[in-house]
Coordinates of C-alpha atoms in Angstrom, one line a residue:
M170 CA 7.3 28.3 -18.6
A171 CA 7.2 25.5 -21.2
P172 CA 3.7 24.6 -22.4
H173 CA 4.0 20.9 -20.9
A174 CA 5.0 22.5 -17.7
R175 CA 1.9 24.7 -17.7
L176 CA -0.1 21.7 -18.4
R177 CA 1.6 19.7 -15.7
R178 CA 0.8 22.5 -13.1
R179 CA -2.7 22.9 -14.2
H180 CA -3.5 19.3 -13.8
A181 CA -1.3 18.2 -10.8
V182 CA -3.8 18.7 -8.1
A183 CA -6.5 16.8 -9.9
A184 CA -4.1 14.1 -11.1
A185 CA -2.8 13.3 -7.6
A186 CA -6.3 13.3 -6.0
L187 CA -7.5 11.1 -8.8
L188 CA -4.6 8.9 -8.4
I189 CA -5.6 7.9 -5.0
T190 CA -9.0 7.0 -6.2
T191 CA -7.9 4.9 -9.2
L192 CA -5.1 2.8 -8.1
A193 CA -6.7 -0.5 -9.1
G194 CA -10.3 0.1 -9.5
A195 CA -12.8 0.8 -12.1
V196 CA -16.4 2.5 -11.8
P197 CA -17.8 4.8 -14.6
A198 CA -17.7 8.3 -13.8
G199 CA -21.2 9.9 -13.4
A200 CA -23.0 6.6 -13.4
G201 CA -25.9 6.3 -11.0
A202 CA -27.2 8.5 -8.3
A203 CA -25.5 9.4 -5.1
E204 CA -26.5 7.1 -2.2
G205 CA -27.7 8.3 1.3
R206 CA -25.8 7.4 4.4
S207 CA -27.5 5.3 7.1
A208 CA -26.6 5.5 10.8
P209 CA -24.0 2.7 12.0
A210 CA -25.6 -0.1 13.9
P211 CA -26.2 0.2 17.5
G212 CA -23.1 0.0 19.6
Q213 CA -20.9 0.3 16.7
E214 CA -21.2 4.2 15.9
A215 CA -18.1 5.7 14.2
V216 CA -16.5 8.4 16.3
K217 CA -15.7 11.9 14.7
G218 CA -12.1 12.8 15.7
R219 CA -10.0 15.7 14.8
G220 CA -8.9 16.1 11.1
T221 CA -10.7 15.0 7.9
N222 CA -11.2 11.4 6.8
L223 CA -11.6 10.5 3.1
L224 CA -12.4 7.1 2.0
V225 CA -11.2 6.3 -1.6
A226 CA -12.3 3.3 -3.5
G227 CA -11.8 1.5 -6.9
L228 CA -14.1 -1.0 -8.2
D229 CA -13.5 -4.1 -10.2
R230 CA -16.0 -3.1 -13.0
R231 CA -15.3 -2.6 -16.5
S232 CA -18.7 -1.2 -17.8
G233 CA -18.4 1.2 -20.5
M234 CA -14.9 0.1 -21.7
S235 CA -14.6 -1.4 -25.2
R236 CA -12.7 -4.7 -25.6
E237 CA -9.8 -3.1 -27.2
E238 CA -9.4 -0.8 -24.2
I239 CA -9.6 -3.7 -21.7
Q240 CA -6.9 -5.4 -23.8
Q241 CA -4.7 -2.4 -23.9
L242 CA -4.8 -1.6 -20.3
H243 CA -4.5 -5.3 -19.3
V244 CA -7.7 -5.3 -17.1
G245 CA -9.3 -8.3 -18.5
G246 CA -11.1 -10.9 -16.3
Q247 CA -14.5 -11.2 -14.8
Q248 CA -15.7 -8.2 -12.9
C249 CA -17.1 -8.7 -9.4
G250 CA -18.9 -5.4 -8.8
C251 CA -16.8 -5.2 -5.5
T252 CA -14.2 -2.8 -4.4
D253 CA -10.7 -3.7 -5.5
V254 CA -8.8 -0.9 -3.5
L255 CA -9.9 0.9 -0.2
M256 CA -7.6 3.6 1.1
L257 CA -8.5 5.7 4.2
V258 CA -6.8 9.2 3.8
H259 CA -6.6 11.3 7.0
I260 CA -5.8 15.1 6.7
A261 CA -4.7 16.6 9.9
A262 CA -6.7 19.2 11.4
D263 CA -3.7 21.8 10.8
G264 CA -3.0 20.3 7.3
R265 CA 0.6 19.5 8.3
R266 CA 0.2 15.8 7.8
L267 CA -1.4 13.5 5.4
S268 CA -1.8 9.8 6.6
V269 CA -2.9 6.9 4.3
V270 CA -4.0 3.6 5.6
S271 CA -4.7 0.8 3.0
L272 CA -7.5 -1.7 3.8
P273 CA -6.7 -4.9 1.8
R274 CA -9.6 -6.2 -0.2
D275 CA -9.5 -9.6 1.3
S276 CA -9.8 -8.3 5.0
F277 CA -12.4 -10.4 6.8
V278 CA -14.6 -8.0 8.7
R279 CA -18.1 -7.7 10.0
F280 CA -20.4 -6.0 7.6
A281 CA -22.5 -3.1 8.9
R282 CA -26.3 -3.8 9.2
H283 CA -28.1 -4.1 5.9
D284 CA -30.8 -5.9 4.1
H285 CA -29.1 -9.3 4.6
P286 CA -28.9 -11.1 8.0
T287 CA -25.8 -9.8 10.1
H288 CA -22.7 -11.5 8.8
S289 CA -18.9 -11.2 8.3
G290 CA -17.1 -11.4 5.0
K291 CA -14.3 -9.8 2.8
I292 CA -14.4 -6.0 2.9
N293 CA -14.5 -5.8 -0.8
G294 CA -17.7 -7.7 -0.7
A295 CA -19.6 -4.8 1.1
Y296 CA -20.1 -2.8 -2.3
A297 CA -21.7 -5.7 -3.9
H298 CA -24.1 -6.2 -1.1
G299 CA -25.0 -2.7 -0.5
G300 CA -23.1 -0.2 -2.7
R301 CA -21.3 2.8 -1.4
D302 CA -23.5 3.2 1.6
L303 CA -22.6 -0.2 3.1
T304 CA -19.0 0.2 2.1
V305 CA -18.7 3.3 4.0
R306 CA -20.7 2.1 7.1
T307 CA -18.6 -1.2 7.0
V308 CA -15.2 0.6 7.1
E309 CA -16.7 2.8 9.7
R310 CA -17.5 -0.1 11.7
A311 CA -14.4 -2.0 11.3
T312 CA -12.2 1.1 12.0
G313 CA -14.2 3.2 14.6
L314 CA -13.7 6.2 12.4
R315 CA -16.3 8.5 10.9
V316 CA -15.9 8.8 7.1
D317 CA -16.3 12.5 6.2
H318 CA -16.0 12.2 2.4
Y319 CA -15.9 9.5 -0.2
M320 CA -14.7 9.2 -3.8
E321 CA -14.4 6.5 -6.6
A322 CA -13.1 6.5 -10.2
D323 CA -12.3 4.4 -13.0
F324 CA -9.2 3.0 -15.0
R325 CA -9.5 5.3 -17.9
G326 CA -9.3 8.4 -15.6
F327 CA -6.3 7.1 -13.9
V328 CA -4.4 6.7 -17.2
E329 CA -5.5 10.0 -18.5
A330 CA -4.6 11.8 -15.3
V331 CA -0.9 10.4 -15.2
D332 CA -0.6 11.3 -18.9
D333 CA -1.9 14.8 -18.4
L334 CA 0.7 15.2 -15.4
G335 CA 3.6 14.3 -17.9
G336 CA 3.9 10.7 -16.7
A337 CA 4.8 9.4 -13.0
E338 CA 7.7 8.2 -11.3
V339 CA 8.0 4.6 -10.0
C340 CA 11.1 2.7 -8.8
S341 CA 12.1 -0.9 -7.6
D342 CA 15.3 -2.3 -6.4
R343 CA 14.8 -5.4 -8.5
P344 CA 13.1 -6.3 -11.9
L345 CA 9.3 -6.6 -11.8
R346 CA 7.4 -8.8 -14.2
D347 CA 3.8 -9.9 -13.9
E348 CA 2.1 -11.2 -17.1
N349 CA -1.5 -10.8 -15.7
S350 CA -1.1 -6.9 -15.2
G351 CA 1.5 -6.5 -18.2
L352 CA 4.1 -5.1 -15.9
D353 CA 7.6 -5.5 -17.2
L354 CA 9.8 -3.0 -15.4
A355 CA 13.7 -3.1 -14.8
A356 CA 15.4 -2.3 -11.5
G357 CA 15.9 1.4 -11.0
I358 CA 13.8 4.6 -11.1
H359 CA 11.6 5.2 -14.2
D360 CA 9.4 7.8 -15.5
V361 CA 6.2 6.0 -16.9
D362 CA 3.0 6.9 -18.8
G363 CA -0.4 6.3 -17.6
K364 CA -0.8 2.6 -19.0
H365 CA 2.6 1.5 -17.5
A366 CA 1.7 3.2 -14.1
L367 CA -1.5 1.4 -14.2
R368 CA 0.4 -2.0 -14.6
Y369 CA 2.7 -1.0 -11.9
V370 CA 0.0 -0.3 -9.2
R371 CA -2.2 -3.5 -10.3
A372 CA 0.4 -6.1 -10.4
R373 CA -0.2 -9.0 -7.8
H374 CA 1.7 -11.9 -9.1
L375 CA 5.3 -10.8 -7.9
N376 CA 7.5 -12.2 -5.1
P377 CA 6.1 -12.2 -2.5
P378 CA 2.7 -12.6 -4.0
G379 CA -0.5 -10.8 -3.0
D380 CA -1.9 -7.5 -2.0
L381 CA 0.6 -6.1 0.4
G382 CA 3.3 -5.5 -2.2
R383 CA 0.8 -4.1 -4.5
V384 CA -0.5 -1.8 -1.9
R385 CA 3.0 -0.5 -1.2
R386 CA 3.7 0.1 -4.8
Q387 CA 0.3 2.2 -4.9
Q388 CA 1.5 4.2 -2.1
K389 CA 4.8 4.8 -3.5
L390 CA 3.4 6.2 -6.7
L391 CA 1.0 8.4 -4.9
L392 CA 3.9 9.6 -2.8
G393 CA 5.9 10.3 -5.9
M394 CA 3.1 12.5 -7.4
L395 CA 2.4 14.3 -4.1
A396 CA 6.1 15.1 -3.9
R397 CA 6.0 16.7 -7.3
L398 CA 3.1 18.8 -6.1
S399 CA 5.1 20.0 -3.2
D400 CA 8.3 20.6 -5.2
A401 CA 6.3 22.7 -7.6
Q402 CA 4.3 24.5 -5.0
V403 CA 1.1 23.7 -6.8
F404 CA -1.2 23.8 -3.6
K405 CA 0.0 27.3 -3.0
D406 CA -1.9 28.6 -6.0
P407 CA -5.5 29.0 -5.1
M408 CA -6.8 29.6 -8.7
A409 CA -5.0 26.3 -10.0
T410 CA -6.4 24.5 -7.1
A411 CA -10.0 25.6 -7.9
R412 CA -9.7 24.8 -11.6
T413 CA -8.3 21.3 -10.9
A414 CA -11.0 20.6 -8.5
R415 CA -13.5 21.2 -11.0
A416 CA -11.6 18.9 -13.5
L417 CA -11.5 16.3 -10.8
M418 CA -15.2 16.3 -10.4
S419 CA -15.7 15.3 -13.9
H420 CA -13.7 12.2 -13.4
V421 CA -14.9 10.8 -10.1
R422 CA -18.0 10.0 -8.2
T423 CA -18.6 11.3 -4.7
D424 CA -21.0 11.2 -1.9
G425 CA -23.9 13.8 -1.7
H426 CA -21.7 16.1 0.3
T427 CA -18.4 16.3 -1.4
D428 CA -18.2 19.1 -4.2
V429 CA -15.8 21.4 -5.7
R430 CA -15.6 23.7 -2.8
T431 CA -14.8 20.6 -0.5
L432 CA -12.1 19.4 -2.7
T433 CA -10.5 23.0 -3.1
S434 CA -10.6 23.4 0.6
L435 CA -8.9 20.1 1.3
A436 CA -6.1 20.7 -1.2
W437 CA -5.6 24.2 0.1
K438 CA -5.0 22.7 3.6
L439 CA -2.1 20.8 2.2
R440 CA -0.3 23.7 0.6
D441 CA 2.9 23.4 2.8
L442 CA 3.1 19.5 2.9
T443 CA 6.3 17.9 2.3
P444 CA 7.2 14.2 1.9
R445 CA 8.3 14.1 5.5
Q446 CA 4.9 15.2 6.6
T447 CA 3.1 12.3 4.6
E448 CA 2.8 8.8 6.0
F449 CA 1.7 5.4 4.6
A450 CA 0.7 2.1 6.2
T451 CA -1.4 -1.0 5.7
V452 CA -3.8 -2.1 8.4
P453 CA -1.8 -4.8 10.5
I454 CA -2.5 -8.4 9.7
S455 CA -2.4 -11.3 12.1
N456 CA -3.4 -14.2 9.6
F457 CA -2.8 -14.2 6.0
D458 CA -4.7 -17.3 5.3
Y459 CA -7.8 -17.5 7.4
R460 CA -10.2 -20.0 5.9
D461 CA -13.9 -19.2 5.7
P462 CA -16.3 -21.7 4.2
T463 CA -18.1 -19.0 2.2
W464 CA -15.3 -16.5 1.4
G465 CA -12.3 -18.7 1.2
S466 CA -8.8 -17.5 2.1
S467 CA -8.9 -14.2 3.7
L468 CA -7.0 -11.7 5.9
L469 CA -7.5 -11.2 9.7
W470 CA -6.7 -7.9 11.1
D471 CA -4.4 -7.9 14.2
D472 CA -7.1 -6.3 16.5
K473 CA -4.8 -4.8 19.1
R474 CA -2.4 -3.1 16.5
A475 CA -5.3 -1.9 14.4
K476 CA -7.1 -0.3 17.2
R477 CA -3.9 1.4 18.1
M478 CA -3.5 2.6 14.4
F479 CA -7.1 4.0 14.0
G480 CA -6.8 5.4 17.5
A481 CA -3.9 7.5 16.5
L482 CA -5.9 8.8 13.4
R483 CA -8.8 9.6 15.7
A484 CA -6.5 11.6 18.0
D485 CA -5.0 13.1 15.1
R486 CA -1.5 11.8 15.8
P487 CA 1.1 10.4 13.4
L488 CA 0.7 6.7 12.4
T489 CA 4.5 6.4 13.1
S490 CA 3.7 7.0 16.8
T491 CA 2.1 3.5 17.0
R492 CA 5.5 1.7 16.1
K493 CA 7.1 0.0 19.1
S494 CA 10.7 0.1 19.5
G495 CA 12.7 -2.8 21.0
G496 CA 12.1 -6.4 20.9
P497 CA 12.9 -8.9 18.0
V498 CA 13.4 -7.3 14.6
P499 CA 10.4 -8.1 12.2
V500 CA 11.2 -10.1 9.1
G501 CA 9.2 -11.1 5.9
M502 CA 9.9 -14.8 5.8
P503 CA 9.4 -17.5 8.6
P504 CA 12.9 -18.5 9.9
Q505 CA 12.0 -22.0 10.3
E506 CA 11.7 -22.2 6.5
T507 CA 15.4 -21.2 6.1
K508 CA 17.9 -23.9 6.3
V509 CA 21.3 -22.6 7.5
S510 CA 24.9 -24.2 7.8
V511 CA 26.9 -22.4 10.6
D512 CA 30.5 -22.9 11.4
D513 CA 30.5 -21.2 14.9
P514 CA 28.4 -22.8 17.8
R515 CA 27.7 -19.5 19.4
V516 CA 26.1 -18.0 16.1
A517 CA 24.2 -21.3 15.5
A518 CA 22.6 -21.1 18.9
G519 CA 21.6 -17.6 18.4
L520 CA 20.1 -18.4 15.0
R521 CA 18.2 -21.3 16.5
E522 CA 16.6 -18.9 19.2
S523 CA 14.8 -17.2 16.3
G524 CA 13.6 -20.3 14.8
F525 CA 16.0 -20.9 11.8
D526 CA 16.6 -24.6 10.9
V527 CA 20.4 -24.8 11.7
T528 CA 23.0 -27.5 11.4
E529 CA 26.6 -26.9 12.6
A530 CA 29.4 -27.1 10.4
P531 CA 33.1 -27.8 11.4
A532 CA 34.7 -24.6 12.8
P533 CA 37.9 -23.4 10.8
G534 CA 41.4 -23.3 12.3
S535 CA 41.2 -19.4 12.4
R536 CA 38.5 -17.0 11.6
P537 CA 39.0 -15.3 8.1
S538 CA 39.3 -11.5 8.4
G539 CA 36.3 -9.2 7.5
P540 CA 32.7 -9.6 8.0
T541 CA 30.6 -12.8 8.1
V542 CA 29.8 -14.2 4.6
V543 CA 26.3 -15.8 3.8
T544 CA 26.6 -17.9 0.7
Y545 CA 23.3 -18.9 -0.9
D546 CA 21.5 -19.9 -4.2
P547 CA 19.8 -16.9 -6.0
E548 CA 16.6 -19.1 -6.2
R549 CA 16.4 -18.7 -2.4
A550 CA 16.9 -15.0 -2.5
R551 CA 13.6 -14.1 -0.9
F552 CA 14.7 -15.8 2.3
A553 CA 18.1 -13.8 2.3
P554 CA 16.8 -10.5 4.0
S555 CA 15.4 -12.4 7.0
L556 CA 18.7 -14.1 7.6
A557 CA 20.6 -10.9 6.9
A558 CA 18.6 -9.2 9.6
A559 CA 19.6 -11.7 12.1
L560 CA 23.3 -11.3 11.1
P561 CA 24.1 -7.6 11.2
G562 CA 26.9 -6.6 8.9
A563 CA 27.0 -9.8 7.1
K564 CA 27.9 -9.9 3.4
L565 CA 25.5 -11.6 1.2
R566 CA 27.0 -13.6 -1.5
P567 CA 24.7 -15.3 -4.2
V568 CA 26.2 -18.2 -6.1
A569 CA 24.1 -19.9 -8.7
G570 CA 23.3 -23.5 -8.2
F571 CA 24.5 -23.6 -4.6
G572 CA 21.6 -25.5 -3.4
P573 CA 18.8 -25.0 -0.7
V574 CA 21.1 -24.5 2.3
F575 CA 22.5 -21.1 3.3
R576 CA 26.1 -21.4 4.4
V577 CA 27.2 -18.8 7.0
A578 CA 31.1 -18.5 7.5
V579 CA 31.6 -16.3 10.5
G580 CA 34.5 -13.8 10.1
S581 CA 36.5 -11.9 12.4
G582 CA 34.2 -8.9 12.1
D583 CA 31.4 -10.9 13.4
R584 CA 28.7 -8.5 15.2
G585 CA 26.7 -11.2 16.8
V586 CA 23.1 -12.3 16.3
T587 CA 20.0 -10.3 16.5
Q588 CA 16.8 -12.0 17.4
V589 CA 14.2 -11.8 14.6
T590 CA 10.4 -12.7 14.4
Y591 CA 8.2 -13.5 11.5
D592 CA 5.9 -10.5 11.1
R593 CA 5.1 -10.1 7.3
S594 CA 2.6 -7.3 8.2
M595 CA 5.3 -5.0 9.7
V596 CA 7.7 -5.6 7.1
E597 CA 5.4 -4.9 4.1
G598 CA 3.1 -2.4 5.7
A599 CA 4.4 -0.8 8.6
P600 CA 3.9 2.9 8.9
V601 CA 6.6 4.8 7.0
T602 CA 7.0 8.5 6.4
G603 CA 7.2 9.7 2.6
D604 CA 10.8 10.9 2.8
R605 CA 11.8 7.2 3.5
L606 CA 9.4 5.6 1.0
R607 CA 10.1 8.2 -1.8
C608 CA 12.1 7.1 -4.9
G609 CA 15.8 7.9 -4.6
H610 CA 15.8 7.2 -0.8
S611 CA 17.7 4.0 -1.4
S612 CA 20.3 3.6 -4.1
G613 CA 19.2 3.3 -7.5
K614 CA 20.0 4.5 -11.0
K615 CA 17.2 6.5 -13.0
S616 CA 16.4 5.2 -16.5

């Protein structure tokens, strides 16, 4: 075995576990004492289900980092002392499934009881109000799940872990550029070092903007590293697992009852895990711009779907079991914001039913052979997937300078109209198994 391969194997478990805890946050390892746990507020007791729940957090804090380091990693800005990332990781009781639910930092929830009067706010503010203890209890209150273990780590540890692993695999079906994070990535599949991996998981100013896309990239990177562990059968080596658990403890902070033995036991449970047995989701959102006088623009959870999701974790069931089949197809852009010109009255009526802004064009003397063709300006590309979902089998034809209206030329191979509904939460954060999320599932050329 080559030296770099041995190093890769030795650090793989620590790197993957560390990856979860450092996707976008920073807190100095070893700083401060472990905080105790208080009981949840009356009537809001968390329920212990089957399996094990691990809450991992990254903090918006740059203490201990030099100015040069901050500039090098593109993590400038004013720190808030709050959580920048929260992920609830559920390990099934039989070790045959790992479920990851991301809790967006701007989620507007009721805080658990603490020194301040009872109030609501963005979930990332719980740390600033009451540290790890309040963060854990607030997550328990919001989800109804008992948190068994807690971990947090820093930017530097993330970069070093990815480098120790020999890099990380990331992918995109389009170029990704974000000046704030320093990300500049061409379309395709890439092997990146720690610094570039950090840029990939922290980028927020992409299209569409916000945290849901960033959360999905974090999940993709985590999945890629877990897949490497599975491919290398690292979890099946108990000595390597114990060594890397000890190494991990030097990089992260935990609660008072999470130690080397705990981490070794959890990793050993995952020894037979495959990408198909991993799943990733973001808590469902009903309102992406809820306005609060104190907290500003926030995210409101979809209570019904969120309860169904966390209920599945409590019962140790797959997250994918919460997806409902049938009904309109969810799309990521509001149909009413898409102007469409259609040369067939039947298709025009079908698109109107989904809310598209439709005008009818004169019908041709005869239908052209082949599929329906949608011509549009690349400047409007973000709206194209929603219209394509409504027109199964249609061919998308971008033409520079075409203007703001999508033109639909119905062909002889027309397959009708599918009803769609705007549901960004399900498009960007719906439960998905790792084999479908992993790089290479869709076409892409490796660089």
